[in-house]
Every structure is written in C-alpha cells, then in structure tokens.
Tab-separated table of C-alpha atoms in Angstrom:
chain	number	residue	atom	x	y	z
P	225	MET	CA	-23.149	-61.486	66.147
P	226	ALA	CA	-21.440	-58.752	68.129
P	227	ALA	CA	-18.097	-59.669	66.591
P	228	ALA	CA	-19.482	-59.366	63.059
P	229	GLY	CA	-20.846	-55.894	63.828
P	230	ALA	CA	-17.505	-54.796	65.242
P	231	SER	CA	-15.584	-55.989	62.196
P	232	SER	CA	-18.017	-54.180	59.888
P	233	GLU	CA	-17.514	-51.014	61.901
P	234	ASP	CA	-13.720	-51.438	61.769
P	235	GLU	CA	-13.962	-52.017	58.016
P	236	THR	CA	-16.025	-48.847	57.630
P	237	GLN	CA	-13.602	-46.828	59.719
P	238	SER	CA	-10.644	-47.987	57.602
P	239	LYS	CA	-12.480	-46.774	54.469
P	240	SER	CA	-12.996	-43.277	55.915
P	241	PRO	CA	-11.096	-40.794	53.770
P	242	THR	CA	-8.497	-38.423	55.052
P	243	ILE	CA	-9.574	-34.909	54.282
P	244	SER	CA	-7.647	-31.739	53.597
P	245	PHE	CA	-8.491	-28.253	52.459
P	246	ILE	CA	-7.278	-26.009	49.650
P	247	ASN	CA	-8.448	-22.689	48.224
P	248	SER	CA	-10.153	-22.283	44.860
P	249	GLN	CA	-9.018	-19.698	42.318
P	250	LYS	CA	-11.597	-17.355	43.821
P	251	GLY	CA	-10.228	-17.912	47.328
P	252	LYS	CA	-13.062	-20.132	48.544
P	253	GLN	CA	-12.290	-23.200	50.621
P	254	LEU	CA	-12.473	-26.611	48.913
P	255	LEU	CA	-12.420	-29.973	50.673
P	256	ILE	CA	-10.227	-32.754	49.244
P	257	ALA	CA	-11.119	-36.382	50.077
P	258	ASN	CA	-9.546	-39.397	48.345
P	259	GLU	CA	-8.580	-37.426	45.225
P	260	TYR	CA	-12.034	-35.858	44.847
P	261	THR	CA	-12.862	-32.187	45.335
P	262	PHE	CA	-15.902	-30.851	47.183
P	263	LYS	CA	-17.221	-27.300	47.442
P	264	LEU	CA	-19.127	-25.821	50.353
P	265	ASN	CA	-22.848	-26.053	49.674
P	266	LYS	CA	-24.242	-24.866	53.016
P	267	ALA	CA	-23.034	-24.091	56.525
P	268	THR	CA	-24.927	-24.038	59.816
P	269	THR	CA	-23.673	-23.284	63.307
P	270	THR	CA	-22.688	-26.936	63.794
P	271	THR	CA	-22.248	-28.513	60.348
P	272	LYS	CA	-20.752	-27.768	56.935
P	273	TYR	CA	-22.342	-29.494	53.941
P	274	TRP	CA	-20.017	-30.150	50.993
P	275	LYS	CA	-20.933	-31.411	47.519
P	276	CYS	CA	-18.779	-32.748	44.720
P	277	VAL	CA	-17.575	-30.062	42.281
P	278	VAL	CA	-18.735	-32.223	39.364
P	279	ASN	CA	-22.363	-31.143	38.942
P	280	SER	CA	-23.611	-34.533	37.746
P	281	CYS	CA	-22.134	-36.323	40.789
P	282	SER	CA	-24.284	-36.676	43.898
P	283	ALA	CA	-21.449	-37.335	46.376
P	284	LYS	CA	-21.689	-35.263	49.547
P	285	ILE	CA	-19.665	-34.939	52.735
P	286	HIS	CA	-20.693	-33.416	56.055
P	287	THR	CA	-18.104	-32.007	58.451
P	288	ASP	CA	-18.408	-30.170	61.715
P	289	VAL	CA	-17.467	-26.484	61.702
P	290	ASN	CA	-13.854	-27.384	62.559
P	291	GLY	CA	-13.499	-29.574	59.459
P	292	HIS	CA	-13.787	-32.973	61.166
P	293	LEU	CA	-15.532	-35.628	59.084
P	294	MET	CA	-19.071	-36.438	60.207
P	295	SER	CA	-20.624	-38.375	57.322
P	296	ILE	CA	-20.307	-39.208	53.657
P	297	TYR	CA	-23.220	-39.735	51.316
P	298	ILE	CA	-22.690	-41.177	47.868
P	299	ARG	CA	-25.736	-42.158	45.857
P	300	SER	CA	-25.635	-45.800	44.869
P	301	ARG	CA	-27.701	-48.963	44.671
P	302	THR	CA	-26.825	-49.886	48.236
P	303	ARG	CA	-26.390	-47.632	51.224
P	304	HIS	CA	-24.568	-48.628	54.383
P	305	LEU	CA	-24.815	-46.908	57.748
P	306	MET	CA	-22.150	-47.835	60.255
P	307	HIS	CA	-21.282	-45.532	63.124
P	308	LEU	CA	-21.518	-41.981	61.681
P	309	VAL	CA	-20.258	-42.727	58.192
P	310	LYS	CA	-22.233	-43.754	55.112
P	311	ILE	CA	-19.790	-45.149	52.582
P	312	ASN	CA	-19.800	-46.464	49.059
P	313	ASP	CA	-16.511	-46.022	47.231
P	314	GLU	CA	-18.008	-44.900	43.911
P	315	HIS	CA	-18.304	-41.416	42.433
P	316	SER	CA	-20.011	-40.994	39.068
P	317	HIS	CA	-16.721	-39.825	37.505
P	318	PRO	CA	-12.954	-40.520	37.656
P	319	SER	CA	-10.826	-39.034	40.431
P	320	GLU	CA	-9.366	-35.553	40.063
P	321	LYS	CA	-5.794	-36.294	41.120
P	322	GLU	CA	-4.123	-34.146	38.446
P	323	THR	CA	-6.530	-31.256	38.949
P	324	ILE	CA	-5.856	-31.315	42.685
P	325	GLU	CA	-2.087	-31.320	42.113
P	326	VAL	CA	-2.424	-28.290	39.813
P	327	ARG	CA	-4.571	-26.473	42.399
P	328	GLU	CA	-2.046	-27.211	45.166
P	329	PHE	CA	0.866	-26.052	43.011
P	330	ARG	CA	-0.968	-22.868	41.996
P	331	GLU	CA	-1.825	-22.090	45.625
P	332	LYS	CA	1.799	-22.560	46.725
P	333	VAL	CA	3.049	-20.261	43.952
P	334	LYS	CA	0.487	-17.620	44.970
P	335	GLN	CA	1.576	-17.842	48.610
P	336	ARG	CA	5.225	-17.422	47.675
P	337	ALA	CA	4.376	-14.485	45.409
P	338	VAL	CA	2.551	-12.776	48.279
P	339	ASN	CA	5.198	-13.528	50.908
P	340	GLU	CA	8.367	-12.848	48.932
P	341	THR	CA	9.617	-9.477	47.781
P	342	THR	CA	10.411	-10.593	44.239
P	343	PRO	CA	7.277	-12.362	42.952
P	344	MET	CA	8.424	-12.336	39.334
P	345	LEU	CA	11.454	-14.442	40.291
P	346	VAL	CA	9.162	-16.877	42.108
P	347	LEU	CA	7.041	-17.363	39.001
P	348	THR	CA	10.060	-17.702	36.717
P	349	TYR	CA	11.624	-20.274	39.056
P	350	ALA	CA	8.356	-22.250	39.271
P	351	ILE	CA	8.050	-22.415	35.498
P	352	LYS	CA	11.688	-23.425	34.957
P	353	HIS	CA	11.669	-26.078	37.720
P	354	PRO	CA	8.246	-27.783	37.672
P	355	SER	CA	9.690	-30.956	39.177
P	356	LEU	CA	10.499	-29.078	42.396
P	357	LYS	CA	6.863	-28.779	43.509
P	358	SER	CA	7.795	-29.620	47.092
P	359	GLU	CA	9.670	-26.323	47.443
P	360	PHE	CA	6.502	-24.362	46.807
C-alpha cells in the first residue's frame, strides 16, 4: 500500500503547474499557471490567495508570500488531497494562452518604452515586427 501512495504523490507532483507572474494593465500582479490567469484576492502575512480572472470560474491558487505554490483548489465532482496540492485539471472555461501572450508582449513593450530614450521608435518597431516578440 505504501508504494501506491507514493506513486499517487509522484503523479500529483508531476501535475503541479509552473507559475509565473506578470503585471496587469493597471500594474497589479497577476499569477500565470498552465495558461490560466489568476488575480490576487487576499494576502496575509504568510499566504497569498489568488482566484481565476474569469468570474464564473471557481479555480483558486494559494502561494506563500514569496510566490511559491502551496495549494490549488478547483471545484469539481471529485477532490483529491495529496501532499499540499489539491488538483483537478479542469477550469470552467478554455485556457487563456493568447490573452497571456498579448499581456506579456504589452508588458515588454512598456518596459522598453520606459527604459529607452526613444519610446516612439520602440512602438513603431514592435508594430512593424510582431514576429520578433522575443526581442521585447
């Protein structure tokens, strides 16, 4: 039985999403996990509580104050608790891959506009060369 528990835990760990952060248009931090976007709902001295940006979706993620994943909660018919992570791979909507790419591109253009002395050239270059996203 111990072996079965270990494999379930390993399986759960392999499903854990990698998370990253990006800023919203208003400059607030957003969490990105497996092509889904989460906004900060509440923060305590030890934990940050994130909820999906799609209002009808009940997916939530908890991180510590340094942004390390603590738990995931996604409402579903079945709930699994293994180690510190509750996982079910379903949101109530499709992923936001394109929206995330647009946000990342917009943030990179803003950073270049702030850091470079000729922001108008940055914007013109970005519009003329959209396939060169990696440069931004």
